XYZ file of C-alpha atoms in Angstrom:
648
model
C 21.337 13.783 -10.474
C 17.903 14.753 -11.743
C 15.879 11.958 -13.339
C 13.409 12.895 -16.023
C 9.861 11.931 -16.906
C 7.700 12.745 -19.923
C 4.143 12.136 -21.176
C 3.045 11.073 -24.657
C -0.441 10.723 -26.125
C -2.303 7.827 -27.782
C -5.753 7.042 -29.241
C -7.976 4.052 -30.180
C -11.504 2.589 -29.746
C -13.578 0.744 -27.093
C -16.131 -2.072 -26.941
C -18.369 -3.714 -24.331
C -19.123 -7.175 -22.936
C -21.845 -8.835 -20.840
C -22.062 -8.954 -17.042
C -20.904 -12.018 -15.110
C -20.716 -10.949 -11.437
C -23.887 -10.948 -9.314
C -24.860 -10.234 -5.714
C -24.424 -13.228 -3.410
C -25.086 -11.675 0.015
C -25.902 -8.292 1.480
C -25.422 -6.853 4.988
C -27.425 -3.755 5.919
C -26.823 -3.819 9.687
C -23.083 -3.212 9.475
C -23.245 -1.202 6.260
C -21.544 2.137 5.759
C -20.370 4.729 3.244
C -17.160 6.768 2.932
C -15.290 3.730 4.152
C -11.647 3.202 4.887
C -10.596 -0.409 5.184
C -7.832 -2.958 4.860
C -7.651 -6.674 4.250
C -5.523 -8.089 7.086
C -5.200 -11.463 8.809
C -6.503 -10.401 12.221
C -6.279 -13.742 14.035
C -3.248 -15.209 12.218
C -5.054 -18.220 10.773
C -3.860 -17.660 7.197
C -7.185 -16.246 5.944
C -7.613 -12.539 5.233
C -10.106 -10.629 7.399
C -11.121 -6.943 7.248
C -11.041 -3.853 9.417
C -13.317 -1.102 8.131
C -14.758 2.206 9.306
C -17.172 4.844 8.033
C -20.666 6.347 8.231
C -23.305 3.733 9.090
C -26.731 3.105 7.512
C -28.762 3.286 10.720
C -28.044 5.456 13.760
C -28.443 2.370 15.974
C -25.375 0.881 14.297
C -23.224 3.859 15.280
C -20.580 3.844 17.963
C -21.508 4.700 21.546
C -19.136 7.487 22.558
C -18.547 8.343 26.205
C -17.575 11.904 27.123
C -15.384 13.007 30.044
C -18.401 13.019 32.381
C -19.423 9.480 31.476
C -22.379 10.440 29.274
C -22.899 8.194 26.233
C -23.870 9.458 22.785
C -24.559 7.273 19.767
C -22.963 8.795 16.685
C -23.399 8.024 12.979
C -19.936 6.454 12.537
C -18.441 3.128 13.549
C -15.457 0.827 13.064
C -15.965 -2.910 12.568
C -13.896 -6.036 12.105
C -14.906 -8.901 9.838
C -13.236 -12.191 10.854
C -13.552 -15.518 9.047
C -15.229 -18.245 11.133
C -14.268 -21.711 9.823
C -17.033 -23.382 11.859
C -19.853 -21.412 10.213
C -17.915 -20.819 6.973
C -18.855 -17.154 7.097
C -17.556 -13.859 8.458
C -18.337 -12.745 12.008
C -18.761 -8.951 12.192
C -18.277 -7.042 15.435
C -17.173 -3.609 16.610
C -13.418 -3.091 16.455
C -12.197 -1.972 19.894
C -10.679 1.241 18.488
C -12.501 3.869 16.474
C -11.367 5.626 13.258
C -14.419 7.621 11.985
C -14.922 7.857 8.194
C -12.291 7.624 5.441
C -9.416 6.259 7.519
C -6.311 5.260 5.597
C -4.462 2.025 6.452
C -0.875 0.898 5.849
C -0.153 -2.720 6.762
C 3.141 -4.422 7.649
C 4.987 -6.061 10.555
C 6.265 -2.922 12.286
C 7.989 -4.512 15.303
C 9.524 -7.585 13.637
C 7.746 -10.237 15.690
C 6.261 -11.989 12.640
C 2.757 -10.633 13.292
C 1.097 -8.155 10.924
C 0.406 -4.668 12.289
C -1.101 -1.502 10.779
C -0.831 2.273 10.844
C -4.094 4.190 10.457
C -4.595 7.872 9.656
C -7.573 9.849 8.430
C -9.533 13.008 7.702
C -10.795 13.423 11.263
C -8.596 14.902 14.010
C -7.208 13.146 17.048
C -9.309 14.159 20.037
C -12.374 14.854 17.896
C -15.093 12.169 17.811
C -12.589 10.148 19.873
C -10.744 8.994 16.779
C -7.651 6.994 17.692
C -5.196 7.186 14.810
C -1.655 5.849 14.885
C 0.295 2.599 14.997
C -1.385 -0.631 16.132
C 0.595 -3.751 17.005
C -0.752 -7.274 16.668
C -0.963 -9.149 19.982
C -1.100 -12.518 18.228
C -4.495 -13.456 19.697
C -6.802 -11.535 17.354
C -6.422 -8.227 19.190
C -4.264 -5.129 18.705
C -2.720 -2.513 20.989
C -1.930 1.133 20.290
C 1.792 1.917 20.124
C 2.917 5.553 20.492
C 5.673 6.722 18.154
C 8.153 9.595 18.441
C 8.649 11.887 15.436
C 11.477 14.423 15.286
C 11.638 16.998 12.486
C 14.751 17.899 10.493
C 15.608 20.645 12.990
C 15.588 18.140 15.868
C 12.309 19.256 17.446
C 9.881 16.572 18.623
C 6.363 16.810 17.200
C 3.784 16.674 19.980
C 1.570 14.480 17.849
C 1.853 13.049 14.366
C -1.561 13.118 12.673
C -1.511 13.093 8.841
C -4.448 12.556 6.477
C -2.975 9.458 4.815
C 0.150 7.292 4.887
C 1.894 4.533 2.983
C 5.102 2.718 3.755
C 8.293 1.786 1.940
C 12.025 1.547 2.559
C 13.056 5.012 1.357
C 16.652 4.976 2.636
C 17.375 1.330 1.700
C 18.357 0.161 5.183
C 15.860 -2.715 5.311
C 13.414 -0.981 7.651
C 9.955 0.172 6.566
C 9.626 3.960 6.589
C 6.455 6.071 6.297
C 5.435 8.637 3.687
C 2.711 10.964 4.930
C 0.425 13.584 3.441
C -1.962 16.154 4.867
C -2.490 18.835 7.439
C -4.907 19.207 10.349
C -6.551 22.338 11.715
C -6.269 22.827 15.479
C -7.248 25.576 17.895
C -3.686 26.921 17.726
C -3.530 26.858 13.941
C -2.879 24.466 11.068
C -0.182 21.816 11.249
C 1.374 20.188 8.200
C 2.502 16.547 8.413
C 3.673 16.024 4.841
C 7.011 14.258 4.364
C 8.954 11.016 4.656
C 9.471 9.521 8.116
C 12.750 7.611 8.291
C 12.495 4.672 10.691
C 15.307 4.816 13.264
C 14.087 1.745 15.153
C 12.331 1.498 18.529
C 9.353 3.465 17.106
C 11.458 6.593 16.575
C 11.206 8.451 13.252
C 12.807 11.495 11.621
C 10.560 13.596 9.381
C 12.454 14.482 6.176
C 11.625 16.028 2.797
C 8.980 18.114 4.550
C 8.855 20.750 1.822
C 8.905 18.300 -1.075
C 5.274 18.828 -2.096
C 5.156 22.617 -2.203
C 4.654 25.193 -4.901
C 7.615 27.454 -4.251
C 9.405 26.060 -1.191
C 7.498 28.381 1.128
C 3.769 27.613 0.798
C 2.925 23.982 1.520
C -0.147 22.413 -0.003
C -2.737 21.689 2.684
C -3.937 18.347 1.369
C -7.328 16.795 2.044
C -9.176 13.872 0.425
C -5.720 12.682 -0.462
C -4.027 9.433 -1.393
C -0.483 8.026 -1.427
C 1.117 5.081 -3.209
C 4.680 4.050 -2.411
C 6.245 2.187 -5.331
C 9.469 1.880 -7.311
C 8.466 3.649 -10.522
C 11.701 3.070 -12.449
C 12.936 -0.318 -11.148
C 16.158 1.124 -9.719
C 15.680 -0.458 -6.282
C 14.744 2.791 -4.519
C 11.237 3.462 -3.231
C 9.385 6.372 -4.878
C 5.816 7.561 -4.311
C 2.773 9.102 -6.003
C 0.494 11.597 -4.266
C -2.682 13.465 -5.032
C -5.352 15.396 -3.209
C -7.523 18.464 -2.856
C -5.578 21.586 -1.895
C -7.509 23.235 0.930
C -5.400 26.333 1.536
C -7.487 29.430 2.166
C -7.837 31.887 -0.705
C -5.348 34.256 0.923
C -2.715 31.495 0.942
C -3.561 29.734 -2.313
C -0.430 28.100 -3.833
C 0.274 28.927 -7.450
C 1.757 26.555 -10.010
C 2.450 27.371 -13.658
C 0.712 30.719 -13.144
C -2.597 29.246 -11.893
C -3.984 28.775 -8.351
C -3.893 25.111 -7.348
C -7.108 23.389 -6.245
C -6.285 19.789 -7.193
C -2.844 18.197 -7.177
C -1.085 15.120 -8.560
C 2.642 14.456 -8.155
C 5.191 11.711 -8.792
C 8.230 11.886 -6.517
C 11.336 9.932 -7.493
C 13.919 8.751 -4.977
C 17.424 9.839 -5.946
C 18.762 6.836 -4.039
C 22.501 6.334 -4.386
C 22.816 9.850 -5.838
C 21.883 11.346 -2.463
C 23.343 8.990 0.182
C 23.718 9.355 3.113
C 20.708 11.685 2.917
C 17.319 10.582 1.594
C 16.204 12.931 -1.171
C 13.177 12.782 -3.431
C 12.407 14.929 -6.443
C 8.998 15.999 -7.771
C 9.081 14.878 -11.402
C 6.334 17.286 -12.463
C 4.118 14.495 -13.778
C 1.031 16.623 -13.109
C 2.479 19.434 -15.210
C 2.039 17.498 -18.437
C -1.694 16.795 -18.187
C -4.660 19.014 -18.977
C -6.197 18.656 -15.527
C -5.238 17.993 -11.922
C -6.620 15.250 -9.732
C -8.091 15.014 -6.251
C -10.567 12.820 -4.378
C -9.647 9.906 -6.631
C -7.362 6.893 -6.695
C -3.956 5.659 -7.857
C -2.662 2.192 -8.752
C 0.884 1.321 -9.784
C 1.090 -2.033 -11.579
C 2.549 -3.556 -14.721
C -0.708 -3.597 -16.676
C 0.825 -4.528 -20.057
C 3.066 -7.256 -18.584
C 6.365 -5.909 -19.940
C 8.282 -5.739 -16.650
C 7.821 -1.961 -16.194
C 5.342 -0.366 -13.720
C 2.425 1.595 -15.218
C 0.113 4.102 -13.525
C -3.685 4.146 -13.344
C -4.865 7.422 -11.832
C -8.154 9.269 -11.575
C -10.116 11.823 -9.664
C -12.076 15.055 -9.747
C -10.957 17.669 -12.222
C -12.454 20.996 -13.323
C -14.356 20.597 -16.582
C -12.493 23.456 -18.221
C -9.184 21.674 -17.590
C -7.737 24.344 -15.318
C -6.320 23.627 -11.895
C -8.684 26.048 -10.169
C -11.823 27.744 -11.326
C -15.435 26.608 -11.711
C -17.060 24.586 -8.972
C -18.369 22.032 -11.462
C -16.112 18.976 -11.690
C -15.980 15.743 -13.658
C -13.990 12.598 -13.012
C -11.105 11.733 -15.319
C -9.271 8.402 -15.496
C -5.868 7.968 -17.078
C -3.732 4.943 -17.927
C -0.057 5.850 -18.242
C 2.179 3.156 -19.733
C 5.705 3.279 -18.365
C 9.005 3.006 -20.232
C 12.412 2.950 -18.549
C 15.637 4.025 -20.240
C 19.080 2.613 -19.517
C 19.849 5.432 -17.063
C 16.648 4.547 -15.142
C 14.837 7.673 -16.334
C 11.149 6.925 -16.840
C 8.650 8.206 -19.419
C 4.939 7.540 -19.845
C 2.702 7.010 -22.852
C -0.848 8.200 -22.156
C -3.092 5.475 -23.621
C -6.274 6.623 -21.858
C -8.216 7.231 -25.073
C -7.938 3.528 -25.912
C -9.795 2.483 -22.760
C -13.489 1.812 -22.128
C -13.459 4.155 -19.110
C -12.164 7.128 -21.148
C -14.280 10.283 -20.519
C -17.051 8.267 -18.816
C -17.138 10.296 -15.563
C -17.384 7.353 -13.136
C -17.334 8.772 -9.595
C -16.472 6.496 -6.639
C -16.754 9.625 -4.443
C -14.318 8.093 -1.980
C -10.529 8.119 -2.024
C -9.940 5.077 0.196
C -9.825 1.958 -2.027
C -12.605 3.335 -4.201
C -11.151 1.380 -7.132
C -8.924 -1.710 -7.172
C -6.357 -3.299 -9.481
C -6.030 -7.080 -9.113
C -6.052 -10.247 -11.209
C -9.677 -11.314 -10.784
C -10.231 -13.666 -13.712
C -7.084 -15.676 -13.083
C -5.186 -15.029 -16.315
C -2.200 -13.475 -14.541
C -2.867 -9.853 -15.579
C -4.016 -6.907 -13.453
C -7.739 -6.220 -13.995
C -9.596 -3.086 -12.826
C -12.715 -2.502 -10.723
C -14.131 1.047 -11.052
C -17.517 1.521 -9.346
C -19.262 4.820 -8.685
C -21.939 7.306 -9.605
C -22.049 7.506 -13.408
C -23.075 10.593 -15.331
C -22.300 8.653 -18.524
C -23.161 4.939 -18.314
C -20.927 2.650 -20.338
C -23.892 0.466 -21.372
C -26.098 3.494 -22.208
C -28.601 2.722 -19.437
C -29.929 5.383 -17.057
C -27.511 7.237 -14.821
C -27.060 5.535 -11.472
C -24.526 4.093 -9.055
C -22.938 1.209 -10.884
C -19.924 -1.074 -10.865
C -17.669 -1.798 -13.793
C -15.163 -4.615 -14.197
C -12.508 -4.083 -16.847
C -10.665 -7.282 -17.832
C -7.072 -6.764 -18.868
C -6.436 -7.553 -22.507
C -2.641 -7.406 -22.786
C -2.423 -3.895 -21.364
C -5.714 -2.648 -22.800
C -9.052 -2.184 -21.019
C -11.200 -1.905 -24.138
C -14.034 -4.103 -22.779
C -16.118 -4.059 -19.622
C -18.656 -6.016 -17.604
C -21.347 -4.306 -15.570
C -21.268 -5.555 -11.977
C -22.897 -4.518 -8.677
C -21.578 -1.121 -7.624
C -22.198 1.987 -5.582
C -21.029 5.524 -4.873
C -19.260 6.717 -1.698
C -17.723 3.289 -2.102
C -14.816 1.129 -1.007
C -13.865 -2.074 -2.847
C -12.590 -5.089 -0.904
C -11.857 -8.768 -1.538
C -12.561 -11.778 0.677
C -10.996 -15.263 0.665
C -13.994 -17.148 2.111
C -11.780 -19.629 3.911
C -9.397 -20.419 1.029
C -6.083 -18.567 0.958
C -5.626 -16.783 -2.360
C -9.272 -16.718 -3.424
C -10.480 -13.275 -4.534
C -14.179 -12.468 -4.112
C -15.322 -8.937 -4.977
C -17.294 -6.876 -2.467
C -17.954 -3.257 -1.590
C -19.087 -0.874 1.109
C -21.217 1.929 -0.283
C -24.554 3.338 -1.333
C -26.595 2.225 -4.336
C -30.017 2.570 -5.912
C -28.982 0.542 -8.957
C -32.242 -1.188 -9.969
C -30.297 -3.753 -11.974
C -29.360 -5.436 -8.683
C -31.442 -3.831 -5.881
C -35.070 -2.976 -5.194
C -37.176 -1.940 -2.196
C -40.251 -3.699 -3.590
C -41.900 -6.197 -1.253
C -40.229 -9.576 -1.534
C -37.021 -8.228 -3.035
C -33.975 -10.053 -1.716
C -31.481 -7.185 -2.005
C -32.386 -3.676 -0.819
C -31.153 -0.245 -1.896
C -29.173 2.287 0.125
C -26.106 1.805 2.273
C -24.854 -1.752 2.278
C -22.063 -4.267 2.271
C -22.245 -6.328 -0.912
C -20.605 -9.750 -1.226
C -20.209 -11.670 -4.470
C -18.575 -14.970 -5.409
C -15.866 -15.007 -8.052
C -17.207 -17.023 -11.013
C -13.658 -17.801 -12.167
C -11.537 -20.697 -10.978
C -8.873 -19.753 -8.425
C -5.545 -19.062 -10.083
C -2.602 -21.315 -9.262
C -0.325 -20.144 -6.478
C 2.842 -18.586 -7.961
C 6.141 -20.451 -7.943
C 9.006 -19.249 -5.763
C 12.040 -17.399 -7.119
C 15.372 -19.182 -7.600
C 19.079 -18.611 -6.937
C 18.711 -16.333 -3.908
C 22.151 -15.006 -2.956
C 23.415 -12.435 -0.468
C 26.861 -10.806 -0.421
C 28.295 -8.196 1.927
C 31.046 -5.758 0.943
C 33.763 -4.343 3.213
C 31.543 -1.359 4.077
C 28.775 -3.619 5.349
C 26.465 -3.018 2.387
C 24.298 -6.060 1.688
C 23.485 -7.042 -1.897
C 20.500 -9.374 -2.346
C 19.750 -10.976 -5.693
C 17.545 -13.711 -7.111
C 16.067 -14.902 -10.390
C 12.438 -15.175 -11.424
C 10.677 -18.519 -11.450
C 10.450 -19.939 -14.960
C 6.653 -19.772 -14.747
C 6.437 -16.165 -13.537
C 4.823 -13.407 -15.573
C 7.008 -10.318 -16.112
C 4.484 -8.336 -14.012
C 5.173 -10.089 -10.678
C 6.558 -8.288 -7.646
C 8.704 -9.655 -4.827
C 8.642 -9.652 -1.026
C 11.751 -10.384 1.006
C 12.440 -10.966 4.677
C 15.613 -10.613 6.719
C 15.692 -12.356 10.094
C 18.139 -11.184 12.770
C 19.242 -14.406 14.465
C 20.544 -12.525 17.498
C 17.452 -10.483 18.360
C 15.118 -13.063 16.767
C 13.294 -10.250 14.958
C 12.339 -9.758 11.322
C 14.037 -6.712 9.928
C 11.957 -5.835 6.852
C 8.337 -5.799 8.007
C 7.281 -8.685 5.791
C 3.438 -9.120 5.717
C 3.518 -12.891 5.227
C 4.116 -16.067 7.210
C 7.732 -17.250 7.160
C 8.306 -20.978 7.535
C 5.915 -23.663 8.725
C 2.881 -24.964 6.895
C 1.753 -21.399 6.040
C 5.125 -20.375 4.586
C 4.643 -17.456 2.192
C 0.912 -17.002 2.841
C 0.220 -13.264 2.634
C -1.346 -11.482 5.610
C -2.603 -8.500 3.591
C -3.465 -7.604 -0.020
C -0.465 -5.734 -1.404
C 2.355 -6.017 -3.878
C 5.752 -7.155 -2.640
C 7.890 -4.365 -1.164
C 10.912 -5.270 -3.265
C 8.507 -4.285 -6.064
C 9.620 -5.575 -9.505
C 13.319 -5.688 -8.667
C 15.370 -8.899 -8.582
C 18.268 -7.278 -6.756
C 18.527 -4.817 -3.890
C 21.348 -3.035 -2.083
C 20.828 -2.421 1.644
C 22.988 -0.001 3.617
C 23.438 0.731 7.301
C 22.202 -2.577 8.689
C 23.301 -3.286 12.283
C 26.057 -5.800 12.938
C 24.751 -9.307 13.280
C 24.054 -12.682 11.703
C 21.050 -12.868 9.398
C 19.012 -15.291 7.351
C 16.852 -14.130 4.486
C 14.381 -15.257 1.853
C 12.297 -13.958 -1.028
C 8.864 -14.785 -2.478
C 6.985 -14.080 -5.699
C 3.761 -12.026 -5.476
C 1.534 -12.369 -8.551
C -1.097 -10.013 -9.986
C -3.714 -11.697 -7.793
C -1.562 -10.516 -4.848
C -0.971 -14.093 -3.708
C 2.499 -15.044 -2.517
C 4.635 -18.085 -3.264
C 6.590 -19.970 -0.650
C 9.830 -18.266 0.336
C 13.107 -19.230 -1.296
C 15.747 -19.097 1.426
C 19.065 -17.518 0.502
C 22.436 -18.048 2.141
C 22.877 -16.703 5.649
C 25.110 -13.643 5.931
C 26.932 -11.581 8.533
C 27.316 -7.807 8.880
C 30.054 -6.353 11.091
C 32.892 -7.988 13.029
C 34.102 -11.171 11.369
C 32.023 -10.587 8.277
C 34.818 -10.933 5.737
C 34.930 -9.619 2.218
C 31.879 -11.578 1.050
C 30.281 -11.849 4.473
C 28.639 -15.147 3.559
C 28.058 -17.826 6.175
C 28.235 -21.295 4.649
C 25.301 -22.653 6.629
C 23.948 -20.821 9.640
C 21.932 -23.880 10.695
C 24.820 -26.379 10.857
C 26.969 -26.942 13.962
C 30.447 -25.382 14.040
C 33.023 -28.163 14.527
C 36.277 -26.154 14.274
C 37.604 -22.602 13.906
C 41.102 -21.877 12.550
C 43.045 -18.634 12.134
C 45.639 -17.610 9.520
C 47.677 -14.496 8.812
C 47.438 -12.676 5.481
C 50.296 -14.835 4.125
C 48.270 -17.985 4.800
C 50.248 -19.132 7.871
C 48.249 -20.543 10.754
C 48.281 -18.372 13.886
C 46.815 -18.489 17.390
C 43.227 -17.396 17.959
C 44.430 -14.435 20.022
C 46.780 -13.117 17.319
C 46.565 -9.366 16.824
C 46.281 -7.461 13.579
C 44.430 -8.622 10.487
C 43.749 -12.369 10.489
C 41.667 -14.791 8.441
C 39.033 -16.741 10.376
C 38.104 -20.135 8.894
C 34.913 -21.679 10.305
C 34.279 -25.372 9.582
C 30.699 -26.700 9.843
C 29.435 -30.221 10.533
C 27.927 -30.467 7.051
C 31.366 -29.922 5.466
C 30.830 -26.282 4.478
C 33.509 -23.712 5.264
C 33.187 -19.947 5.849
C 36.224 -17.667 5.538
C 36.184 -14.159 7.043
C 38.649 -11.317 7.523
C 38.956 -10.200 11.166
C 40.697 -7.126 12.582
C 41.840 -7.593 16.188
């Protein structure tokens, strides 16, 4: 079944406001541009740290690279880690043991189910060049990581010798409870170009199957060779199935230039919807043609999916380079365009978008982050529960009518409108990050980048903050928002086919824009099944170990298929617009497989079993060894009873 999407147009006015965010600290030694980074709890202390990589300010800050003959060369790139030190109440910065060059792309989750947060890193550079070391990294639990090889098999059954895309994100695309990978990009090698675009279905034990390989192609034959690209996995229509958005530059040679709608493609933007139950047991996604309805294509930009107008439906903020004449390919002169697309979902889960860009303060302002790795961010910064926007970059048209320069702009959310702005410290070739400064859930704005903005920086003698490449730290002037409340009424049921239905209700205090994270714990293997990036249980219960929305997205019910037989416990948490998580609400334990019964619900997996009785289908008690279909009645010490159907 094809699901449809449309675009509408809107118009209004804009206004401005005064600045409130200032520079608190600056680091020039570990500064860089063209960064890729992720907020991640490196040492598992409940406070977010950072891993970041890019082009350094001074050659002496670059990485020492050793060649095959043992000769060392200092290059202009490096990878650092920034770890919170509670003793000094500051961040310690040191070289990260592995090296990712500039513009790496991070996806963060618990890949191996041990309760520790891991990451997958990809990037523009090639494996084997500049000794970049892309791939999956597992958390050792002591503040260090180890590289974990993965095996990728294509749809024809052939094993890929290496899997090396430009960017990745993760989501559960086949609804089996495991995190899968969506990948974008090609790499050029001595033996030709290799395309890694597609969805990698997680088969367990670090084995993946590459599917939907030709999804992002012009005619089914010529694949787009993406560069400077970005991916966002999200559920766009709240149907419980993970979709994704993609954009990038199309770097095919002129002799192999893809054509779309009669024009050569140089920039690309696509929304791909998961057909979900319509395509089981296969995983199929459909390009909705969202880029077909706009007057320009995007690349080298950014995407955020969030409920900006707080109505319970995901919206899209998207921007990037576009030709000034509006065509997909043509003049070399480009401007940046930013769009805000307000989502609406019909009863059949089809989704449409109202383009309200002309109502926003950033409309036609040509703000250029000049980096596609977290160059902008969407997060509740002022604590009112709504998603705000940070858009820094080189400005050809300044919002406050001052001289053109690298600048930062904070757009507070006003019930789905971004009609006002505050000028803040900013840069070009930038990456925006947030620190917690020792307090879980605090959000302090910072950036990696390059700036000569004389509003905040000067090279004059005695000036505190210098121009050029830097790390900028600020302190949030707003009071920390309250931690969200946990969901209620978490319930799991299992049908006769072993499909698991999870459902819960929102906390009474929750905004409609919240997302949800859930965990499933296999009590047999003692592994977490869903890659939850948060602490489960203990005094840190629910504390997030990265900055991301919950991977149940805005849904309050999910259907999982194909889970292995076993006994499970599960829970769910609220994730607010500040990307802080509540404590987990634990649901009932459940069983998949032998002895599961029609509902598959265990009365209390933590209580001792005191008796087990067996009955035939007529309700007569039988011996435990009776053959055929019998009813198993398990009696627990707390008085609860579980009834299951068993086939012997």
